[in-house]
């Protein structure tokens, strides 16, 4: 079922997803024992033989499928002449007109995914499309292999513009074709566009402008993010979420990738979330910033995201996105959820705007991995501050 529900993915990728699900399920031996008891009923020996033969046939079919060549829907995103692409860009099922909500696999309560299945998730509206193009150019120049990018379109215009961009690339035979305004890096990005309907099962707004930080429109956009992340987590992805004003100048993977291998038998010792630090607001607790975070794909994290989304969208008194997140991390008992183990990322490497643009020396800035242009109000002011630091590429 998993194999055919994810027909937009490469066969080998779907096979890995299935094996990952089996590995998670196998961790609960008692559950497996009960399943086999129900299957057996009468003759346990005959039933077990039937199950083993059936699994063997399925595995042979999947292996045969994964060995066949896969032709993606889209062409390489940007490719300089002679450059060997890392991975080919793809267009999700929404391009063909099928905008139904994708099937979701159930998560396991246990943590056993020691090999991360990373995807980068970003969101954009029409008013922030310049910021999206700028972010993508920096990301692409890092040439990080096998790291897909999923752009969630906050409105219809953004989704259409993303698909038009991918269509131009697909139909272009020019190896120096520019998908963006002024760039010539030799890279390839595995990019998919996710429509509003894939998460919320309702038509999107046609166009959303560059909402100011304190506006109701901005607060509403932020309130949807937990559910967008949750949807990707439920698909089995370990999600690296990045705001568009959080520029990647170096690959962040080394700072949390190895942590995935350190899975403890004690659920309270295994890291669930990695978070950037915002400007300090309390002497007792770190101020975690949801603008750059990494989420492990587990049921506990899914429940955390659901509760976070509910705090920002339901009730008489709605919480702001970041404030609600920190309350759930530091005071989970008040909200009847399991405690998530959160690790803060080094502030001198994953730098917030208040630190990078006003307090760091030039030499200190050279060590930055991710630069988050926050702690400033106004879209134009953000762009101007990026320009002043040579972090804006789309003029």
CSV table of C-alpha atoms in Angstrom, one decimal, residues 55-192:
chain,number,residue,atom,x,y,z
A,55,UNK,CA,6.6,-11.2,2.0
A,56,UNK,CA,9.3,-12.9,-0.1
A,57,UNK,CA,7.2,-12.4,-3.3
A,58,UNK,CA,6.5,-8.7,-2.4
A,59,UNK,CA,10.2,-8.1,-1.8
A,60,UNK,CA,11.2,-9.6,-5.2
A,61,UNK,CA,8.6,-7.4,-6.9
A,62,UNK,CA,9.8,-4.3,-5.2
A,63,UNK,CA,13.5,-5.1,-6.0
A,64,UNK,CA,12.6,-5.7,-9.6
A,65,UNK,CA,10.8,-2.3,-9.7
A,66,UNK,CA,13.6,-0.4,-8.0
A,67,UNK,CA,16.1,-1.8,-10.6
A,68,UNK,CA,14.2,-0.3,-13.5
A,69,UNK,CA,15.1,3.2,-14.8
A,70,UNK,CA,13.1,6.1,-13.4
A,71,UNK,CA,12.1,9.1,-15.7
A,72,UNK,CA,11.3,12.1,-13.6
A,73,UNK,CA,8.6,14.6,-14.6
A,74,UNK,CA,10.9,17.6,-14.6
A,75,UNK,CA,14.4,18.3,-15.9
A,76,UNK,CA,17.4,19.5,-14.0
A,77,UNK,CA,16.7,22.9,-12.4
A,78,UNK,CA,19.8,24.8,-13.4
A,79,UNK,CA,22.7,23.1,-15.0
A,80,UNK,CA,26.0,24.6,-16.3
A,81,UNK,CA,27.4,23.0,-19.4
A,82,UNK,CA,29.3,19.8,-18.6
A,83,UNK,CA,28.1,19.6,-15.0
A,84,UNK,CA,27.0,16.2,-13.8
A,85,UNK,CA,23.7,16.7,-11.9
A,86,UNK,CA,23.4,15.5,-8.4
A,87,UNK,CA,19.7,14.8,-8.6
A,88,UNK,CA,16.9,15.6,-11.0
A,89,UNK,CA,14.2,18.1,-10.1
A,90,UNK,CA,10.7,16.7,-9.8
A,91,UNK,CA,7.2,18.1,-10.0
A,92,UNK,CA,4.7,16.7,-7.5
A,93,UNK,CA,1.3,15.2,-8.3
A,94,UNK,CA,-0.4,18.6,-8.3
A,95,UNK,CA,1.1,19.4,-11.7
A,96,UNK,CA,-1.0,16.9,-13.4
A,97,UNK,CA,-4.2,18.4,-12.0
A,98,UNK,CA,-4.6,15.9,-9.2
A,99,UNK,CA,-4.7,18.1,-6.1
A,100,UNK,CA,-6.0,15.5,-3.7
A,101,UNK,CA,-4.5,15.2,-0.2
A,102,UNK,CA,-1.7,12.6,-0.4
A,103,UNK,CA,-2.0,9.4,1.6
A,104,UNK,CA,-0.2,9.4,5.0
A,105,UNK,CA,1.4,6.5,6.8
A,106,UNK,CA,1.0,6.0,10.5
A,107,UNK,CA,3.9,7.0,12.7
A,108,UNK,CA,5.4,4.8,15.3
A,109,UNK,CA,5.6,5.8,19.0
A,110,UNK,CA,9.1,4.4,19.1
A,111,UNK,CA,12.1,6.1,17.7
A,112,UNK,CA,14.2,3.9,15.4
A,113,UNK,CA,15.1,6.1,12.4
A,114,UNK,CA,18.8,6.3,12.9
A,115,UNK,CA,19.3,7.1,9.2
A,116,UNK,CA,17.6,10.4,8.5
A,117,UNK,CA,15.2,10.9,5.6
A,118,UNK,CA,15.7,14.6,5.3
A,119,UNK,CA,13.6,17.0,3.3
A,120,UNK,CA,13.8,20.8,3.4
A,121,UNK,CA,10.5,22.5,3.8
A,122,UNK,CA,9.9,26.2,3.0
A,123,UNK,CA,6.8,28.2,2.6
A,124,UNK,CA,6.1,31.3,0.4
A,125,UNK,CA,3.4,33.6,-0.6
A,126,UNK,CA,3.3,35.7,-3.8
A,127,UNK,CA,4.5,38.8,-1.9
A,128,UNK,CA,7.6,36.9,-0.6
A,129,UNK,CA,8.5,35.3,-4.0
A,130,UNK,CA,11.7,37.4,-4.3
A,131,UNK,CA,12.8,36.1,-0.9
A,132,UNK,CA,12.1,32.6,-2.0
A,133,UNK,CA,14.3,33.0,-5.2
A,134,UNK,CA,17.1,34.5,-3.1
A,135,UNK,CA,16.9,31.7,-0.6
A,136,UNK,CA,16.9,29.0,-3.3
A,137,UNK,CA,20.0,30.4,-5.0
A,138,UNK,CA,22.0,30.3,-1.8
A,139,UNK,CA,20.8,26.8,-1.1
A,140,UNK,CA,21.6,25.5,-4.6
A,141,UNK,CA,25.1,26.8,-4.6
A,142,UNK,CA,25.9,24.6,-1.6
A,143,UNK,CA,25.3,21.5,-3.9
A,144,UNK,CA,24.1,19.3,-1.1
A,145,UNK,CA,23.5,15.9,-2.6
A,146,UNK,CA,20.2,14.1,-2.1
A,147,UNK,CA,18.4,16.8,-0.2
A,148,UNK,CA,15.0,17.6,-1.7
A,149,UNK,CA,13.3,21.0,-1.3
A,150,UNK,CA,9.5,21.2,-0.9
A,151,UNK,CA,8.0,24.6,-1.4
A,152,UNK,CA,4.6,25.0,0.1
A,153,UNK,CA,2.6,27.7,-1.7
A,154,UNK,CA,0.6,29.9,0.7
A,155,UNK,CA,-1.5,31.1,-2.2
A,156,UNK,CA,-2.6,30.2,-5.7
A,157,UNK,CA,-0.2,32.7,-7.4
A,158,UNK,CA,2.8,31.2,-5.8
A,159,UNK,CA,1.9,27.7,-6.7
A,160,UNK,CA,1.3,28.7,-10.4
A,161,UNK,CA,4.5,30.6,-10.6
A,162,UNK,CA,6.5,27.6,-9.2
A,163,UNK,CA,4.9,25.2,-11.7
A,164,UNK,CA,5.6,27.7,-14.5
A,165,UNK,CA,9.2,27.8,-13.5
A,166,UNK,CA,9.5,24.1,-13.5
A,167,UNK,CA,7.7,23.8,-16.8
A,168,UNK,CA,10.2,26.2,-18.4
A,169,UNK,CA,13.0,24.1,-17.1
A,170,UNK,CA,11.4,20.9,-18.3
A,171,UNK,CA,10.9,22.3,-21.8
A,172,UNK,CA,14.3,24.0,-22.1
A,173,UNK,CA,17.1,22.2,-24.0
A,174,UNK,CA,19.6,25.0,-23.1
A,175,UNK,CA,22.1,23.7,-20.5
A,176,UNK,CA,22.7,27.3,-19.5
A,177,UNK,CA,19.1,28.1,-19.1
A,178,UNK,CA,18.5,30.4,-16.1
A,179,UNK,CA,15.5,29.6,-13.9
A,180,UNK,CA,16.2,32.8,-11.9
A,181,UNK,CA,17.0,36.4,-12.7
A,182,UNK,CA,20.8,36.5,-12.5
A,183,UNK,CA,22.6,33.3,-11.6
A,184,UNK,CA,25.0,30.9,-13.2
A,185,UNK,CA,25.9,28.3,-10.6
A,186,UNK,CA,26.4,24.7,-11.8
A,187,UNK,CA,23.9,22.9,-9.6
A,188,UNK,CA,20.7,20.8,-9.6
A,189,UNK,CA,17.9,21.0,-7.1
A,190,UNK,CA,15.3,18.4,-6.4
A,191,UNK,CA,12.3,20.8,-6.1
A,192,UNK,CA,8.6,20.0,-5.6
